[in-house]
PDB file of C-alpha atoms in Angstrom:
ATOM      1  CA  UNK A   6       0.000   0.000   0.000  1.00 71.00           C
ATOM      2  CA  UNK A   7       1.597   3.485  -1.275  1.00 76.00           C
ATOM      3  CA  UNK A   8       1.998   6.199   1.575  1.00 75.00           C
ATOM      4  CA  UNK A   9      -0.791   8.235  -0.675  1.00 71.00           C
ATOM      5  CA  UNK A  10      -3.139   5.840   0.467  1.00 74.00           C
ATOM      6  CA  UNK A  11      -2.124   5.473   3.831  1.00 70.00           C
ATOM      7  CA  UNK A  12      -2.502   9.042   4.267  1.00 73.00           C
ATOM      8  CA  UNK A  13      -6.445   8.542   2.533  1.00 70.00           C
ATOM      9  CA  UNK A  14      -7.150   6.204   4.837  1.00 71.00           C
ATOM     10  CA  UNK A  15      -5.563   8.005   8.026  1.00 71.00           C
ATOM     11  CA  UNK A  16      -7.636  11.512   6.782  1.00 70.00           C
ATOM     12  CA  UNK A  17     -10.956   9.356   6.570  1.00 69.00           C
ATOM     13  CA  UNK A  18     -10.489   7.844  10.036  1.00 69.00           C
ATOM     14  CA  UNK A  19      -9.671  11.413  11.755  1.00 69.00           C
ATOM     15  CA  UNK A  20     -12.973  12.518   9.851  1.00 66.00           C
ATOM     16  CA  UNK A  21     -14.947  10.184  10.642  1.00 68.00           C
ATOM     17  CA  UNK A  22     -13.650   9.971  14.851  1.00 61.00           C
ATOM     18  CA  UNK A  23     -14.176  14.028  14.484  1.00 60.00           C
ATOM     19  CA  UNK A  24     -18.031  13.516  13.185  1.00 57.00           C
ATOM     20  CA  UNK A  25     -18.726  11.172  15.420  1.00 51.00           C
ATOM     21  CA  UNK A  26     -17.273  13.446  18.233  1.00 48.00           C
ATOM     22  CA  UNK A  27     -19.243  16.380  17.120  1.00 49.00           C
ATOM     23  CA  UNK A  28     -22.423  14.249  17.300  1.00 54.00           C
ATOM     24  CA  UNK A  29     -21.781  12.737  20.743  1.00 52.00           C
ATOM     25  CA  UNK A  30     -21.489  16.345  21.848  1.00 49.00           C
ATOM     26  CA  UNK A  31     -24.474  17.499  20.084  1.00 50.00           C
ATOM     27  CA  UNK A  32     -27.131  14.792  21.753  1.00 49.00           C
ATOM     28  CA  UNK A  33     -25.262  15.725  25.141  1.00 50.00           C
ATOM     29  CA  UNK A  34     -26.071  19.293  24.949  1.00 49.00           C
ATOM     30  CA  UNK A  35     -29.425  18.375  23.762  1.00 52.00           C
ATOM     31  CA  UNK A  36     -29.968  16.563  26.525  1.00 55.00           C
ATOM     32  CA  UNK A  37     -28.912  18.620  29.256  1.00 53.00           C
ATOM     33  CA  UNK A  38     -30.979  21.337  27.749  1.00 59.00           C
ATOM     34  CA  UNK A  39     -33.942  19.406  27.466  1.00 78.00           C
ATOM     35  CA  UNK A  40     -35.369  20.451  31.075  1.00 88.00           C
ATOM     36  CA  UNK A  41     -34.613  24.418  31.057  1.00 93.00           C
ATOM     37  CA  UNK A  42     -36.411  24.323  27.480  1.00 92.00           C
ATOM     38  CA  UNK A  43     -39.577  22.501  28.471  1.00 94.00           C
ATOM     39  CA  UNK A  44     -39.480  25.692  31.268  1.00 94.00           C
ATOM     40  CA  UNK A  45     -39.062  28.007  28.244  1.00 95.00           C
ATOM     41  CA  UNK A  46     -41.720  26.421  26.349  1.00 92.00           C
ATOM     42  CA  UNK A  47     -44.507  26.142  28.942  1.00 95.00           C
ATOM     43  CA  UNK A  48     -43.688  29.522  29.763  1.00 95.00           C
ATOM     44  CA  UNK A  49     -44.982  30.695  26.268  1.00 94.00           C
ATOM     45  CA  UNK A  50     -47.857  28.826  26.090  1.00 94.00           C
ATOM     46  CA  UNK A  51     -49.053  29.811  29.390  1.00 95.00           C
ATOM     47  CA  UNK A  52     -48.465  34.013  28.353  1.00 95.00           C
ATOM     48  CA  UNK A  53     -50.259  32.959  25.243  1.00 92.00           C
ATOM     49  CA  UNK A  54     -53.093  31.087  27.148  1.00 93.00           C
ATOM     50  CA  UNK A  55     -53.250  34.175  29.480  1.00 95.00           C
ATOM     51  CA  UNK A  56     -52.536  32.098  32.417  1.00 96.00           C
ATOM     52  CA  UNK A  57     -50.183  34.619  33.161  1.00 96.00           C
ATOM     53  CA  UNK A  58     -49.772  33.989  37.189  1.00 97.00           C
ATOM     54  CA  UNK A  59     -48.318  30.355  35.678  1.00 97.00           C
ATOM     55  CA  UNK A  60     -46.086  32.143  33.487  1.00 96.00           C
ATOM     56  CA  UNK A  61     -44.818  34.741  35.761  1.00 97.00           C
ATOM     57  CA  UNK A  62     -44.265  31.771  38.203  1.00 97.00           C
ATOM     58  CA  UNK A  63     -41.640  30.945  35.746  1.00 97.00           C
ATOM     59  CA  UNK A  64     -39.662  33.840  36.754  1.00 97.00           C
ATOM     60  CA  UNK A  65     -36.551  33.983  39.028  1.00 97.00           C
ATOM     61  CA  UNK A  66     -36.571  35.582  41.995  1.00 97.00           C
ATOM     62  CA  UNK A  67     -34.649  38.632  40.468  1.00 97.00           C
ATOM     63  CA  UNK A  68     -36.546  38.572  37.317  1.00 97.00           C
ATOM     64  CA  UNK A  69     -40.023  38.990  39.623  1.00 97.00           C
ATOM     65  CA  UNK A  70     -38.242  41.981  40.996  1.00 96.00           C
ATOM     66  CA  UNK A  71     -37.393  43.574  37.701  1.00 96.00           C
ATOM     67  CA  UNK A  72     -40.682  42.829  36.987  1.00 96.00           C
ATOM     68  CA  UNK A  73     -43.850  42.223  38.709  1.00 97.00           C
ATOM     69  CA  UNK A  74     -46.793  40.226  37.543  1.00 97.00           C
ATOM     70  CA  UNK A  75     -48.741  43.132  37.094  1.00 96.00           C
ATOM     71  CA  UNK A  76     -45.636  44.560  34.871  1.00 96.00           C
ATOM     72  CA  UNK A  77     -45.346  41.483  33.135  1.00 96.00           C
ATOM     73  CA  UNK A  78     -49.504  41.104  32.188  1.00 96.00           C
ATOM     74  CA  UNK A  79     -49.667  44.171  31.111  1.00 96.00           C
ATOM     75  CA  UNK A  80     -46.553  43.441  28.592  1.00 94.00           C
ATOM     76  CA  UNK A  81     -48.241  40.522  27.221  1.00 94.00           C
ATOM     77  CA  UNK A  82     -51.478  42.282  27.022  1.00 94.00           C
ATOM     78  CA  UNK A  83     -49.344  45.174  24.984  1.00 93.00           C
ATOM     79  CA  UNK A  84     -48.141  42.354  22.693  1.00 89.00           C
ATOM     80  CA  UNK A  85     -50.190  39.500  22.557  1.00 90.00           C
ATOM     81  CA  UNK A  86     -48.691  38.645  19.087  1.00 88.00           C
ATOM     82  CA  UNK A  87     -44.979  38.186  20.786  1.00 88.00           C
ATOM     83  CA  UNK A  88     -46.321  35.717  23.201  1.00 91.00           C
ATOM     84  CA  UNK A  89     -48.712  33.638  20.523  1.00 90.00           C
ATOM     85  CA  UNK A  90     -45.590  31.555  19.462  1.00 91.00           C
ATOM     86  CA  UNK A  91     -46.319  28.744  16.956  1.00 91.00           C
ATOM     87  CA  UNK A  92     -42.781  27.668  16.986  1.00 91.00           C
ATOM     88  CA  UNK A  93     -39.272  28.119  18.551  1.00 91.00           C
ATOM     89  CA  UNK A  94     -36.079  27.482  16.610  1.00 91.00           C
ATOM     90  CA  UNK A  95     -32.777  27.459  19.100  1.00 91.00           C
ATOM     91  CA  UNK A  96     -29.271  27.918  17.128  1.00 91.00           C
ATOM     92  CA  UNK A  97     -27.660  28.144  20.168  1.00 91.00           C
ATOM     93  CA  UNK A  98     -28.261  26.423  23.258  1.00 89.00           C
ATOM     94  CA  UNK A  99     -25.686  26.130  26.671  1.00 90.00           C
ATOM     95  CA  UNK A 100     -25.362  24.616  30.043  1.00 86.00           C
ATOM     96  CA  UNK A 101     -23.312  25.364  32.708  1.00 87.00           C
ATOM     97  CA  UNK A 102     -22.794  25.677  36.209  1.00 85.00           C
ATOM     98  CA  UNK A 103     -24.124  29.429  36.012  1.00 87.00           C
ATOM     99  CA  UNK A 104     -27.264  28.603  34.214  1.00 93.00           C
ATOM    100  CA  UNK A 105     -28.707  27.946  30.914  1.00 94.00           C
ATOM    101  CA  UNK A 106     -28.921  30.119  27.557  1.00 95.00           C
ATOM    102  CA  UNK A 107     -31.145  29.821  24.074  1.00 93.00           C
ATOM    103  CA  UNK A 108     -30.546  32.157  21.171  1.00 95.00           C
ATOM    104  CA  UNK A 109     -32.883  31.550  18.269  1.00 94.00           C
ATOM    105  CA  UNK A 110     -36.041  32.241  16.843  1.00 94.00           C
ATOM    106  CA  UNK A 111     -39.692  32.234  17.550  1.00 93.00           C
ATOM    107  CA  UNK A 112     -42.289  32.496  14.993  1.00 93.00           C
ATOM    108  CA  UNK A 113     -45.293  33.875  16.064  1.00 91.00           C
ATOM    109  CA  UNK A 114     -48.847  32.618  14.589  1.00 88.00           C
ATOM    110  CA  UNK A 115     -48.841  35.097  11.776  1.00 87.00           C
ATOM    111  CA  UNK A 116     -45.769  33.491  10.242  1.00 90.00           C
ATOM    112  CA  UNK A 117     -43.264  36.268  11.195  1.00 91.00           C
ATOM    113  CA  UNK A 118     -40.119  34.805  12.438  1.00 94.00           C
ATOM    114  CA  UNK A 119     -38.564  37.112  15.840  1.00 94.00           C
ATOM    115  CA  UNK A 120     -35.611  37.108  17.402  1.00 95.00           C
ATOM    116  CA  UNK A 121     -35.584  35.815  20.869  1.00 95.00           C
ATOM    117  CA  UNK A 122     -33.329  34.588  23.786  1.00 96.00           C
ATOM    118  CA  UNK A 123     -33.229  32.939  27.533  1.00 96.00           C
ATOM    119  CA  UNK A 124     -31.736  32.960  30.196  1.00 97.00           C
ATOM    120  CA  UNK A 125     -32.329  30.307  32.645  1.00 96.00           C
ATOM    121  CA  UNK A 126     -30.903  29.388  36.438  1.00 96.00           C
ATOM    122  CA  UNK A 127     -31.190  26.622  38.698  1.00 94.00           C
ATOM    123  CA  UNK A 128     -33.552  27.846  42.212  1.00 95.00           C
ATOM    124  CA  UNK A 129     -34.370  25.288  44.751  1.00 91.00           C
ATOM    125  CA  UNK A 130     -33.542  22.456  42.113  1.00 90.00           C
ATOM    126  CA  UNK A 131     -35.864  24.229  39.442  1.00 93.00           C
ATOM    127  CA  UNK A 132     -35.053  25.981  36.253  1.00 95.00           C
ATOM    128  CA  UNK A 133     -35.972  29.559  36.565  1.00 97.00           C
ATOM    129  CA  UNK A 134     -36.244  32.221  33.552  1.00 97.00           C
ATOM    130  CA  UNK A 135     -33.688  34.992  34.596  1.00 97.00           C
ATOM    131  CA  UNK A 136     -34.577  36.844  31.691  1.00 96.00           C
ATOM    132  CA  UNK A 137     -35.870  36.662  28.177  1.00 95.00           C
ATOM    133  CA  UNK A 138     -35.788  39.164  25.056  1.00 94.00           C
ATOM    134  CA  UNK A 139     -39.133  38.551  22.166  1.00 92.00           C
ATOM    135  CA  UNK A 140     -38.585  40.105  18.987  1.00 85.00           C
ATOM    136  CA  UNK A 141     -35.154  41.985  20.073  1.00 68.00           C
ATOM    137  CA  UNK A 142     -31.764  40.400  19.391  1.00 55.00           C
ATOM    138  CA  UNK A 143     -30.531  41.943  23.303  1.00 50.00           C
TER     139      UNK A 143
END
């Protein structure tokens, strides 16, 4: 066997070690997320549903202080069409010891496609939004 082929062979290996890597990394993140995005997701439909003493229960401690139930009805009620999402679309998702984070998309029932993030921490053993942007890329 010429060193040409060696090398072929050795480049196809790395590749495919690398793409499996990449995958095994993938479905861990995906998994580890899969809890503080349920919280993200029930959060939505309850401000969409109007249940919005369920979805402010979603809050943090410091997000409830930034912003009060009252605050955070009245938001919704501002914008209903933020909080009607039909669909969320996360290109970037983390976990860490700090918290969790989603950066994506939400498209809202009229089609329209929004920016929107999360920010999620661990209180009393529960994921807790610590804040969350609709339709700005902040």
């Amino acid at each position: 066997m010429g060193w040409g082929k060696k090398i072929g062979i050795g480049c196809a290996s790395a590749f495919g070690l690398l793409a499996v890597f990449v995958i095994i990394v993938f479905l861990v993140v995906r998994t580890l997320t899969s809890e503080p995005e349920q919280v993200v997701r029930q959060f939505l439909t309850d401000a969409a549903a109007g249940n919005y003493v369920a979805a402010h229960a979603a809050f943090s401690v410091p997000l409830k202080e930034r912003q009060s139930l009252d605050a955070f009805t009245a938001t919704v009620k501002s914008s209903p069409s933020l909080f009607a999402v039909a669909d969320t679309t996360f290109t970037e998702r983390s976990i860490d010891t700090a918290g969790a984070k989603f950066v994506g998309t939400v498209t809202i029932q009229a089609g329209t496609k929004v920016p929107a993030s999360f920010t999620l921490v661990k209180e009393n053993d529960a994921w807790k939004l610590l804040e969350y942007h609709l339709g700005s890329k902040e």
